[in-house]
Amino acid sequence: MNSSPTDHELLRLFAMKADGTITPEDHEKLCQFLADSPHARREWFAFQDGEDALQSWSQRASLIQSSAPAQTQAAVAPVAPVKARTQRGIAWRITAAMAAGIVIGAVTWALWPQSTATITPSVSPSGSNVVIQDEATTSAVAVLTRGVDLVWEDNGTAPSLHEPLSPGELKLRSGVAEIEFFQGARLRIEGPAELKLVSAGEAFCKSGRFSADVPFHARGFRIGTPKGDLVDLGTEFGLDLTGDAPALHVFKGEVELHRPQTPMQLLTTGQAARMEGSDTMSADDTGFAFSRDLDSRVQASQRQSFDAWQQTAAQQLRDPALLLRLDFQDGAGARSLKNTAPQGPDVAAGTIVGCTWTQGRWPGTGKQALQFRSLSDRVRLKIPGQYRQLTAIASVQLNGLNIRQSSICMTQGLGAGYMHWQVLNDGSLCLGVGEGPGRPDHGTPVRWQDYISPVLFTPERFGQWVHLAMVYDLDAREVRFYLNGTRFSTHPIKEAVELSPGLMELGNWTPTPDKRQQPVRNFNGCMDEFSLISRALNDAEVRQLAR
């Protein structure tokens, strides 16, 4: 940047970043300010702390006002509640800061012992008198629970297994998918098929073959079609929209069939009817997919994926630039991870601390993973050398973001060339690189360059297995982030610094061993693969490893 940012400009960018309304251009500008200006970085951390403090004080004021005696409420009442994050702006923050000061004074006065009476707020977190500020929301109405050989019409936006689904269209080119609606109905789709999710209890099926299980709690589940609607009364049925004579088959229970200009027709167990015409016939379950049939097919599909991963791994092992490859296939109860890279003898096995073993991406195949849950969980590694190019690859399942920064792979300490690959609390990926000759242990700070992606991990992606890659390329002067084999974002490198991974940790971070209070950076989730390659993989190579 040619000029230093003003405080007003920083506050504007901070506010838009917090609100989630920042544009890509302003996001890049903010990242550049944070990289160039120590003052900007100090203001950013102060802003984050201020956000937490304002929210905390506003909530405490609401609690005290709702539960304190009348004379105490009078002292707190003039303070207006803080508005929702989506409505606030810079002017609000100035007002909120003043309001927080008033709240602090009012609360201090209210809590100061003026008589023998004491204030003991007793408010249930589930009560209607508690306002949760900035609560996460979702528009999802269903979840993709299982699938066999799924090929979607648009693979770029195709849903992943266990991904929550919002209202909208789905086009399945081939395979079988099972969707569970939040109200309890289970719908299986056989491609080719087109449908639209409407709500947690409704879908519109345009074409394809469908079968559904509707338990008692999901009674009233509705499916629309081009020829009419059906309302399930707790049953198991099949809907064939593949030919010229679409038909509804009821295998168990009752279904109401509503067609234009035709009285409602009630179909019961063993009955079927065409969507055009009122004659009934015998239900035929031939050709429909049922949950009981999916079990073996899903297991076979997972085995194929696991076998394909092993073949890809065998090819990767032939790469002479492969420094480290952890496949997490160590023996049961192992407390170290073997480096399987043939060309990486200088990289010792990783030491497991605290983590527990669990199943990996493909349950039932023998694929293993480590689970990171507590602040003690980590894997310790040492990667010698300096690198102009480095590719890091990890297969992870993130279960939540409840701290400011969650480590994927971070070098111990804050030195020049050190790398910190982590997930920030807004769900974006960040690669931090130490720059300059500074030595924190000698009182000289190291400049820090952060490369921050757009938001990747939203609540809808929690619990899903994803393939992440980070490429640091001094020759191309850029940092690249990848999600499931597709480039997610690219960031120019400002200062040429070779990476020195050194002593590092997966899923955690230790700034310095002799520090009594350590920051909490633990990863909350699972990991079942990690690799480091001393060259910059291109898009095609990353895509191949993510298959």
PDB file of C-alpha atoms in Angstrom, residues 179-443:
ATOM      1  CA  ILE A 179     -31.860 -37.441   1.822  1.00  0.00           C
ATOM      2  CA  GLU A 180     -33.244 -37.068   5.337  1.00  0.00           C
ATOM      3  CA  PHE A 181     -35.563 -34.112   5.861  1.00  0.00           C
ATOM      4  CA  PHE A 182     -35.364 -32.343   9.201  1.00  0.00           C
ATOM      5  CA  GLN A 183     -38.944 -33.333  10.024  1.00  0.00           C
ATOM      6  CA  GLY A 184     -37.945 -36.999   9.730  1.00  0.00           C
ATOM      7  CA  ALA A 185     -38.903 -38.209   6.233  1.00  0.00           C
ATOM      8  CA  ARG A 186     -36.286 -40.146   4.236  1.00  0.00           C
ATOM      9  CA  LEU A 187     -36.289 -39.829   0.460  1.00  0.00           C
ATOM     10  CA  ARG A 188     -34.177 -41.895  -1.929  1.00  0.00           C
ATOM     11  CA  ILE A 189     -33.479 -40.530  -5.411  1.00  0.00           C
ATOM     12  CA  GLU A 190     -32.361 -42.665  -8.364  1.00  0.00           C
ATOM     13  CA  GLY A 191     -30.670 -40.830 -11.200  1.00  0.00           C
ATOM     14  CA  PRO A 192     -31.331 -39.409 -13.621  1.00  0.00           C
ATOM     15  CA  ALA A 193     -33.686 -37.314 -11.528  1.00  0.00           C
ATOM     16  CA  GLU A 194     -34.639 -33.709 -10.843  1.00  0.00           C
ATOM     17  CA  LEU A 195     -36.223 -32.402  -7.679  1.00  0.00           C
ATOM     18  CA  LYS A 196     -36.566 -29.233  -5.651  1.00  0.00           C
ATOM     19  CA  LEU A 197     -36.340 -29.054  -1.877  1.00  0.00           C
ATOM     20  CA  VAL A 198     -39.088 -26.756  -0.624  1.00  0.00           C
ATOM     21  CA  SER A 199     -39.054 -27.076   3.163  1.00  0.00           C
ATOM     22  CA  ALA A 200     -38.256 -29.498   5.967  1.00  0.00           C
ATOM     23  CA  GLY A 201     -41.480 -31.316   5.110  1.00  0.00           C
ATOM     24  CA  GLU A 202     -41.929 -30.836   1.377  1.00  0.00           C
ATOM     25  CA  ALA A 203     -40.250 -31.484  -1.990  1.00  0.00           C
ATOM     26  CA  PHE A 204     -41.199 -31.153  -5.638  1.00  0.00           C
ATOM     27  CA  CYS A 205     -40.154 -34.090  -7.822  1.00  0.00           C
ATOM     28  CA  LYS A 206     -39.977 -33.277 -11.526  1.00  0.00           C
ATOM     29  CA  SER A 207     -38.524 -36.497 -12.955  1.00  0.00           C
ATOM     30  CA  GLY A 208     -36.841 -39.705 -11.844  1.00  0.00           C
ATOM     31  CA  ARG A 209     -37.611 -42.560  -9.495  1.00  0.00           C
ATOM     32  CA  PHE A 210     -38.113 -41.956  -5.779  1.00  0.00           C
ATOM     33  CA  SER A 211     -38.903 -44.001  -2.695  1.00  0.00           C
ATOM     34  CA  ALA A 212     -39.665 -42.703   0.779  1.00  0.00           C
ATOM     35  CA  ASP A 213     -40.000 -43.745   4.403  1.00  0.00           C
ATOM     36  CA  VAL A 214     -42.198 -41.429   6.448  1.00  0.00           C
ATOM     37  CA  PRO A 215     -42.274 -42.215  10.175  1.00  0.00           C
ATOM     38  CA  PHE A 216     -45.106 -41.160  12.460  1.00  0.00           C
ATOM     39  CA  HIS A 217     -43.410 -37.878  13.472  1.00  0.00           C
ATOM     40  CA  ALA A 218     -43.143 -36.834   9.810  1.00  0.00           C
ATOM     41  CA  ARG A 219     -46.797 -37.424   8.909  1.00  0.00           C
ATOM     42  CA  GLY A 220     -47.994 -34.838   6.440  1.00  0.00           C
ATOM     43  CA  PHE A 221     -44.818 -34.999   4.331  1.00  0.00           C
ATOM     44  CA  ARG A 222     -45.768 -33.605   0.923  1.00  0.00           C
ATOM     45  CA  ILE A 223     -44.368 -34.266  -2.539  1.00  0.00           C
ATOM     46  CA  GLY A 224     -45.435 -32.231  -5.544  1.00  0.00           C
ATOM     47  CA  THR A 225     -45.183 -33.499  -9.123  1.00  0.00           C
ATOM     48  CA  PRO A 226     -46.114 -32.062 -12.536  1.00  0.00           C
ATOM     49  CA  LYS A 227     -49.252 -34.244 -12.449  1.00  0.00           C
ATOM     50  CA  GLY A 228     -50.385 -33.776  -8.869  1.00  0.00           C
ATOM     51  CA  ASP A 229     -49.431 -33.805  -5.192  1.00  0.00           C
ATOM     52  CA  LEU A 230     -49.274 -36.528  -2.604  1.00  0.00           C
ATOM     53  CA  VAL A 231     -49.514 -36.229   1.169  1.00  0.00           C
ATOM     54  CA  ASP A 232     -48.102 -39.059   3.233  1.00  0.00           C
ATOM     55  CA  LEU A 233     -49.882 -40.186   6.392  1.00  0.00           C
ATOM     56  CA  GLY A 234     -47.001 -42.264   7.757  1.00  0.00           C
ATOM     57  CA  THR A 235     -45.927 -44.879   5.278  1.00  0.00           C
ATOM     58  CA  GLU A 236     -43.463 -46.332   2.796  1.00  0.00           C
ATOM     59  CA  PHE A 237     -44.071 -45.590  -0.874  1.00  0.00           C
ATOM     60  CA  GLY A 238     -42.494 -45.359  -4.313  1.00  0.00           C
ATOM     61  CA  LEU A 239     -42.960 -42.692  -6.982  1.00  0.00           C
ATOM     62  CA  ASP A 240     -42.019 -43.473 -10.596  1.00  0.00           C
ATOM     63  CA  LEU A 241     -41.747 -40.414 -12.856  1.00  0.00           C
ATOM     64  CA  THR A 242     -39.473 -41.991 -15.456  1.00  0.00           C
ATOM     65  CA  GLY A 243     -41.966 -42.921 -18.187  1.00  0.00           C
ATOM     66  CA  ASP A 244     -45.062 -41.705 -19.953  1.00  0.00           C
ATOM     67  CA  ALA A 245     -47.330 -43.167 -17.236  1.00  0.00           C
ATOM     68  CA  PRO A 246     -46.076 -41.861 -13.871  1.00  0.00           C
ATOM     69  CA  ALA A 247     -47.405 -43.841 -10.922  1.00  0.00           C
ATOM     70  CA  LEU A 248     -47.535 -43.902  -7.125  1.00  0.00           C
ATOM     71  CA  HIS A 249     -47.022 -47.209  -5.283  1.00  0.00           C
ATOM     72  CA  VAL A 250     -47.894 -47.546  -1.575  1.00  0.00           C
ATOM     73  CA  PHE A 251     -45.981 -50.362   0.100  1.00  0.00           C
ATOM     74  CA  LYS A 252     -47.128 -49.650   3.653  1.00  0.00           C
ATOM     75  CA  GLY A 253     -49.562 -47.202   5.266  1.00  0.00           C
ATOM     76  CA  GLU A 254     -51.665 -44.528   3.567  1.00  0.00           C
ATOM     77  CA  VAL A 255     -51.049 -41.763   1.042  1.00  0.00           C
ATOM     78  CA  GLU A 256     -53.415 -39.052  -0.166  1.00  0.00           C
ATOM     79  CA  LEU A 257     -53.194 -38.395  -3.919  1.00  0.00           C
ATOM     80  CA  HIS A 258     -54.355 -34.914  -4.983  1.00  0.00           C
ATOM     81  CA  ARG A 259     -54.767 -34.212  -8.708  1.00  0.00           C
ATOM     82  CA  PRO A 260     -56.200 -31.201 -10.537  1.00  0.00           C
ATOM     83  CA  GLN A 261     -59.969 -31.327 -11.015  1.00  0.00           C
ATOM     84  CA  THR A 262     -60.108 -34.788  -9.447  1.00  0.00           C
ATOM     85  CA  PRO A 263     -61.338 -35.778  -5.990  1.00  0.00           C
ATOM     86  CA  MET A 264     -58.664 -36.766  -3.507  1.00  0.00           C
ATOM     87  CA  GLN A 265     -57.815 -40.472  -3.753  1.00  0.00           C
ATOM     88  CA  LEU A 266     -56.627 -42.392  -0.680  1.00  0.00           C
ATOM     89  CA  LEU A 267     -54.217 -45.255  -1.415  1.00  0.00           C
ATOM     90  CA  THR A 268     -53.448 -47.864   1.243  1.00  0.00           C
ATOM     91  CA  THR A 269     -50.978 -50.729   1.670  1.00  0.00           C
ATOM     92  CA  GLY A 270     -50.481 -52.702  -1.547  1.00  0.00           C
ATOM     93  CA  GLN A 271     -52.291 -50.218  -3.789  1.00  0.00           C
ATOM     94  CA  ALA A 272     -50.965 -48.142  -6.667  1.00  0.00           C
ATOM     95  CA  ALA A 273     -52.405 -45.553  -9.042  1.00  0.00           C
ATOM     96  CA  ARG A 274     -51.256 -43.671 -12.074  1.00  0.00           C
ATOM     97  CA  MET A 275     -50.914 -39.934 -11.681  1.00  0.00           C
ATOM     98  CA  GLU A 276     -53.412 -39.600 -14.518  1.00  0.00           C
ATOM     99  CA  GLY A 277     -56.621 -41.571 -14.045  1.00  0.00           C
ATOM    100  CA  SER A 278     -58.357 -42.883 -10.930  1.00  0.00           C
ATOM    101  CA  ASP A 279     -58.068 -46.628 -11.387  1.00  0.00           C
ATOM    102  CA  THR A 280     -56.070 -48.520  -8.771  1.00  0.00           C
ATOM    103  CA  MET A 281     -53.719 -51.440  -9.316  1.00  0.00           C
ATOM    104  CA  SER A 282     -51.344 -53.548  -7.253  1.00  0.00           C
ATOM    105  CA  ALA A 283     -48.235 -51.882  -5.925  1.00  0.00           C
ATOM    106  CA  ASP A 284     -44.956 -53.114  -7.425  1.00  0.00           C
ATOM    107  CA  ASP A 285     -41.676 -52.484  -5.589  1.00  0.00           C
ATOM    108  CA  THR A 286     -39.550 -53.752  -8.486  1.00  0.00           C
ATOM    109  CA  GLY A 287     -36.852 -51.252  -9.403  1.00  0.00           C
ATOM    110  CA  PHE A 288     -37.176 -49.060  -6.330  1.00  0.00           C
ATOM    111  CA  ALA A 289     -34.253 -48.523  -3.946  1.00  0.00           C
ATOM    112  CA  PHE A 290     -34.877 -49.103  -0.248  1.00  0.00           C
ATOM    113  CA  SER A 291     -32.772 -48.236   2.803  1.00  0.00           C
ATOM    114  CA  ARG A 292     -32.125 -51.908   3.448  1.00  0.00           C
ATOM    115  CA  ASP A 293     -30.690 -52.266  -0.061  1.00  0.00           C
ATOM    116  CA  LEU A 294     -28.395 -49.269   0.287  1.00  0.00           C
ATOM    117  CA  ASP A 295     -26.304 -50.677   3.120  1.00  0.00           C
ATOM    118  CA  SER A 296     -24.368 -53.178   0.997  1.00  0.00           C
ATOM    119  CA  ARG A 297     -24.156 -50.785  -1.958  1.00  0.00           C
ATOM    120  CA  VAL A 298     -22.797 -47.971   0.200  1.00  0.00           C
ATOM    121  CA  GLN A 299     -20.216 -50.317   1.738  1.00  0.00           C
ATOM    122  CA  ALA A 300     -19.091 -51.453  -1.709  1.00  0.00           C
ATOM    123  CA  SER A 301     -18.833 -47.831  -2.880  1.00  0.00           C
ATOM    124  CA  GLN A 302     -16.755 -46.879   0.155  1.00  0.00           C
ATOM    125  CA  ARG A 303     -14.446 -49.818  -0.467  1.00  0.00           C
ATOM    126  CA  GLN A 304     -13.942 -48.636  -4.046  1.00  0.00           C
ATOM    127  CA  SER A 305     -13.085 -45.137  -2.817  1.00  0.00           C
ATOM    128  CA  PHE A 306     -10.638 -46.546  -0.270  1.00  0.00           C
ATOM    129  CA  ASP A 307      -8.960 -48.722  -2.920  1.00  0.00           C
ATOM    130  CA  ALA A 308      -8.693 -45.727  -5.277  1.00  0.00           C
ATOM    131  CA  TRP A 309      -7.102 -43.684  -2.465  1.00  0.00           C
ATOM    132  CA  GLN A 310      -4.509 -46.410  -1.909  1.00  0.00           C
ATOM    133  CA  GLN A 311      -3.652 -46.439  -5.614  1.00  0.00           C
ATOM    134  CA  THR A 312      -3.252 -42.667  -5.614  1.00  0.00           C
ATOM    135  CA  ALA A 313      -1.049 -42.952  -2.523  1.00  0.00           C
ATOM    136  CA  ALA A 314       1.203 -45.453  -4.283  1.00  0.00           C
ATOM    137  CA  GLN A 315       1.708 -42.962  -7.114  1.00  0.00           C
ATOM    138  CA  GLN A 316       2.386 -40.132  -4.665  1.00  0.00           C
ATOM    139  CA  LEU A 317       5.084 -42.160  -2.933  1.00  0.00           C
ATOM    140  CA  ARG A 318       7.104 -42.119  -6.178  1.00  0.00           C
ATOM    141  CA  ASP A 319       7.403 -38.315  -6.031  1.00  0.00           C
ATOM    142  CA  PRO A 320      11.040 -37.514  -5.058  1.00  0.00           C
ATOM    143  CA  ALA A 321       9.861 -34.193  -3.562  1.00  0.00           C
ATOM    144  CA  LEU A 322       7.631 -35.939  -1.003  1.00  0.00           C
ATOM    145  CA  LEU A 323       9.029 -34.996   2.416  1.00  0.00           C
ATOM    146  CA  LEU A 324       6.301 -36.351   4.664  1.00  0.00           C
ATOM    147  CA  ARG A 325       3.302 -38.577   4.214  1.00  0.00           C
ATOM    148  CA  LEU A 326       1.194 -39.636   7.159  1.00  0.00           C
ATOM    149  CA  ASP A 327      -1.510 -42.100   6.121  1.00  0.00           C
ATOM    150  CA  PHE A 328      -2.798 -42.674   9.694  1.00  0.00           C
ATOM    151  CA  GLN A 329      -2.822 -46.431   9.049  1.00  0.00           C
ATOM    152  CA  ASP A 330      -0.599 -47.228  12.019  1.00  0.00           C
ATOM    153  CA  GLY A 331      -1.406 -50.132  14.311  1.00  0.00           C
ATOM    154  CA  ALA A 332      -4.257 -50.005  16.787  1.00  0.00           C
ATOM    155  CA  GLY A 333      -3.268 -47.990  19.846  1.00  0.00           C
ATOM    156  CA  ALA A 334      -0.128 -46.589  18.206  1.00  0.00           C
ATOM    157  CA  ARG A 335       1.241 -43.385  19.749  1.00  0.00           C
ATOM    158  CA  SER A 336       3.248 -42.314  16.730  1.00  0.00           C
ATOM    159  CA  LEU A 337       2.575 -41.761  13.019  1.00  0.00           C
ATOM    160  CA  LYS A 338       5.033 -43.329  10.604  1.00  0.00           C
ATOM    161  CA  ASN A 339       6.401 -41.214   7.771  1.00  0.00           C
ATOM    162  CA  THR A 340       5.817 -43.417   4.715  1.00  0.00           C
ATOM    163  CA  ALA A 341       7.639 -41.102   2.273  1.00  0.00           C
ATOM    164  CA  PRO A 342      10.582 -43.130   0.835  1.00  0.00           C
ATOM    165  CA  GLN A 343      12.557 -39.962   0.073  1.00  0.00           C
ATOM    166  CA  GLY A 344      12.018 -38.402   3.499  1.00  0.00           C
ATOM    167  CA  PRO A 345      14.325 -40.322   5.870  1.00  0.00           C
ATOM    168  CA  ASP A 346      15.280 -37.131   7.718  1.00  0.00           C
ATOM    169  CA  VAL A 347      11.692 -36.681   8.914  1.00  0.00           C
ATOM    170  CA  ALA A 348      11.044 -38.865  11.930  1.00  0.00           C
ATOM    171  CA  ALA A 349       7.712 -40.332  12.934  1.00  0.00           C
ATOM    172  CA  GLY A 350       5.184 -37.938  14.430  1.00  0.00           C
ATOM    173  CA  THR A 351       4.501 -38.228  18.147  1.00  0.00           C
ATOM    174  CA  ILE A 352       0.841 -38.447  19.155  1.00  0.00           C
ATOM    175  CA  VAL A 353      -0.149 -36.528  22.273  1.00  0.00           C
ATOM    176  CA  GLY A 354      -3.633 -36.942  23.700  1.00  0.00           C
ATOM    177  CA  CYS A 355      -5.466 -37.782  20.444  1.00  0.00           C
ATOM    178  CA  THR A 356      -7.643 -40.894  20.169  1.00  0.00           C
ATOM    179  CA  TRP A 357      -8.100 -43.236  17.225  1.00  0.00           C
ATOM    180  CA  THR A 358     -11.360 -43.341  15.271  1.00  0.00           C
ATOM    181  CA  GLN A 359     -12.707 -44.206  11.818  1.00  0.00           C
ATOM    182  CA  GLY A 360     -11.630 -42.176   8.816  1.00  0.00           C
ATOM    183  CA  ARG A 361     -13.436 -41.013   5.688  1.00  0.00           C
ATOM    184  CA  TRP A 362     -14.768 -44.421   4.723  1.00  0.00           C
ATOM    185  CA  PRO A 363     -16.246 -46.262   7.736  1.00  0.00           C
ATOM    186  CA  GLY A 364     -16.024 -50.034   7.625  1.00  0.00           C
ATOM    187  CA  THR A 365     -13.033 -50.110   5.260  1.00  0.00           C
ATOM    188  CA  GLY A 366     -10.264 -49.990   7.838  1.00  0.00           C
ATOM    189  CA  LYS A 367      -9.383 -46.348   7.122  1.00  0.00           C
ATOM    190  CA  GLN A 368      -8.219 -44.791  10.383  1.00  0.00           C
ATOM    191  CA  ALA A 369      -8.124 -41.239  11.666  1.00  0.00           C
ATOM    192  CA  LEU A 370      -7.047 -39.318  14.736  1.00  0.00           C
ATOM    193  CA  GLN A 371      -9.615 -37.376  16.697  1.00  0.00           C
ATOM    194  CA  PHE A 372      -8.625 -33.989  18.149  1.00  0.00           C
ATOM    195  CA  ARG A 373     -10.982 -32.911  20.924  1.00  0.00           C
ATOM    196  CA  SER A 374      -9.203 -31.310  23.864  1.00  0.00           C
ATOM    197  CA  LEU A 375      -6.643 -28.540  24.167  1.00  0.00           C
ATOM    198  CA  SER A 376      -3.964 -31.161  24.857  1.00  0.00           C
ATOM    199  CA  ASP A 377      -4.420 -33.107  21.585  1.00  0.00           C
ATOM    200  CA  ARG A 378      -1.674 -32.737  18.966  1.00  0.00           C
ATOM    201  CA  VAL A 379       0.895 -34.530  16.803  1.00  0.00           C
ATOM    202  CA  ARG A 380       4.513 -33.334  17.138  1.00  0.00           C
ATOM    203  CA  LEU A 381       6.775 -33.299  14.066  1.00  0.00           C
ATOM    204  CA  LYS A 382      10.113 -31.887  12.964  1.00  0.00           C
ATOM    205  CA  ILE A 383      10.684 -30.925   9.326  1.00  0.00           C
ATOM    206  CA  PRO A 384      14.297 -29.800   8.701  1.00  0.00           C
ATOM    207  CA  GLY A 385      15.341 -27.497   5.873  1.00  0.00           C
ATOM    208  CA  GLN A 386      14.209 -24.357   4.091  1.00  0.00           C
ATOM    209  CA  TYR A 387      11.896 -24.364   1.086  1.00  0.00           C
ATOM    210  CA  ARG A 388      11.125 -21.925  -1.705  1.00  0.00           C
ATOM    211  CA  GLN A 389       8.162 -24.096  -2.591  1.00  0.00           C
ATOM    212  CA  LEU A 390       6.013 -26.214  -0.314  1.00  0.00           C
ATOM    213  CA  THR A 391       2.680 -27.979  -0.698  1.00  0.00           C
ATOM    214  CA  ALA A 392       0.743 -29.091   2.393  1.00  0.00           C
ATOM    215  CA  ILE A 393      -2.187 -31.492   2.066  1.00  0.00           C
ATOM    216  CA  ALA A 394      -4.632 -32.548   4.777  1.00  0.00           C
ATOM    217  CA  SER A 395      -7.857 -34.530   4.876  1.00  0.00           C
ATOM    218  CA  VAL A 396      -9.870 -33.201   7.802  1.00  0.00           C
ATOM    219  CA  GLN A 397     -13.303 -33.236   9.383  1.00  0.00           C
ATOM    220  CA  LEU A 398     -13.927 -29.990  11.281  1.00  0.00           C
ATOM    221  CA  ASN A 399     -16.642 -30.314  13.921  1.00  0.00           C
ATOM    222  CA  GLY A 400     -16.841 -26.707  15.060  1.00  0.00           C
ATOM    223  CA  LEU A 401     -15.121 -23.355  15.601  1.00  0.00           C
ATOM    224  CA  ASN A 402     -15.288 -22.276  19.231  1.00  0.00           C
ATOM    225  CA  ILE A 403     -11.917 -20.525  19.508  1.00  0.00           C
ATOM    226  CA  ARG A 404     -10.230 -17.705  17.617  1.00  0.00           C
ATOM    227  CA  GLN A 405      -7.741 -19.833  15.655  1.00  0.00           C
ATOM    228  CA  SER A 406      -7.703 -23.609  15.063  1.00  0.00           C
ATOM    229  CA  SER A 407      -4.417 -25.151  14.016  1.00  0.00           C
ATOM    230  CA  ILE A 408      -4.079 -27.473  11.063  1.00  0.00           C
ATOM    231  CA  CYS A 409      -0.284 -27.354  11.031  1.00  0.00           C
ATOM    232  CA  MET A 410       1.767 -24.725  12.877  1.00  0.00           C
ATOM    233  CA  THR A 411       5.466 -24.238  13.547  1.00  0.00           C
ATOM    234  CA  GLN A 412       6.371 -23.829  17.196  1.00  0.00           C
ATOM    235  CA  GLY A 413       7.133 -20.216  18.016  1.00  0.00           C
ATOM    236  CA  LEU A 414       7.189 -16.979  16.001  1.00  0.00           C
ATOM    237  CA  GLY A 415      10.320 -16.940  13.851  1.00  0.00           C
ATOM    238  CA  ALA A 416      11.307 -15.897  10.340  1.00  0.00           C
ATOM    239  CA  GLY A 417      10.174 -18.503   7.827  1.00  0.00           C
ATOM    240  CA  TYR A 418       7.862 -20.201  10.302  1.00  0.00           C
ATOM    241  CA  MET A 419       4.510 -21.295   8.900  1.00  0.00           C
ATOM    242  CA  HIS A 420       1.113 -21.267  10.616  1.00  0.00           C
ATOM    243  CA  TRP A 421      -1.658 -22.962   8.615  1.00  0.00           C
ATOM    244  CA  GLN A 422      -4.909 -22.640  10.505  1.00  0.00           C
ATOM    245  CA  VAL A 423      -8.645 -22.014  10.400  1.00  0.00           C
ATOM    246  CA  LEU A 424      -9.791 -18.643  11.731  1.00  0.00           C
ATOM    247  CA  ASN A 425     -12.931 -18.345  13.825  1.00  0.00           C
ATOM    248  CA  ASP A 426     -14.938 -16.953  10.899  1.00  0.00           C
ATOM    249  CA  GLY A 427     -14.233 -20.142   8.925  1.00  0.00           C
ATOM    250  CA  SER A 428     -11.539 -18.798   6.586  1.00  0.00           C
ATOM    251  CA  LEU A 429      -8.179 -20.477   5.993  1.00  0.00           C
ATOM    252  CA  CYS A 430      -5.028 -18.586   6.928  1.00  0.00           C
ATOM    253  CA  LEU A 431      -1.355 -19.190   6.189  1.00  0.00           C
ATOM    254  CA  GLY A 432       0.847 -17.043   8.396  1.00  0.00           C
ATOM    255  CA  VAL A 433       4.512 -16.662   7.430  1.00  0.00           C
ATOM    256  CA  GLY A 434       7.157 -15.015   9.597  1.00  0.00           C
ATOM    257  CA  GLU A 435       9.174 -12.392   7.711  1.00  0.00           C
ATOM    258  CA  GLY A 436      12.322 -10.384   8.375  1.00  0.00           C
ATOM    259  CA  PRO A 437      15.342 -10.960  10.603  1.00  0.00           C
ATOM    260  CA  GLY A 438      13.533 -10.443  13.912  1.00  0.00           C
ATOM    261  CA  ARG A 439      14.123 -12.743  16.886  1.00  0.00           C
ATOM    262  CA  PRO A 440      11.266 -12.757  19.419  1.00  0.00           C
ATOM    263  CA  ASP A 441      13.509 -14.464  21.958  1.00  0.00           C
ATOM    264  CA  HIS A 442      15.898 -11.477  21.734  1.00  0.00           C
ATOM    265  CA  GLY A 443      13.203  -8.840  21.971  1.00  0.00           C
TER     266      GLY A 443
END
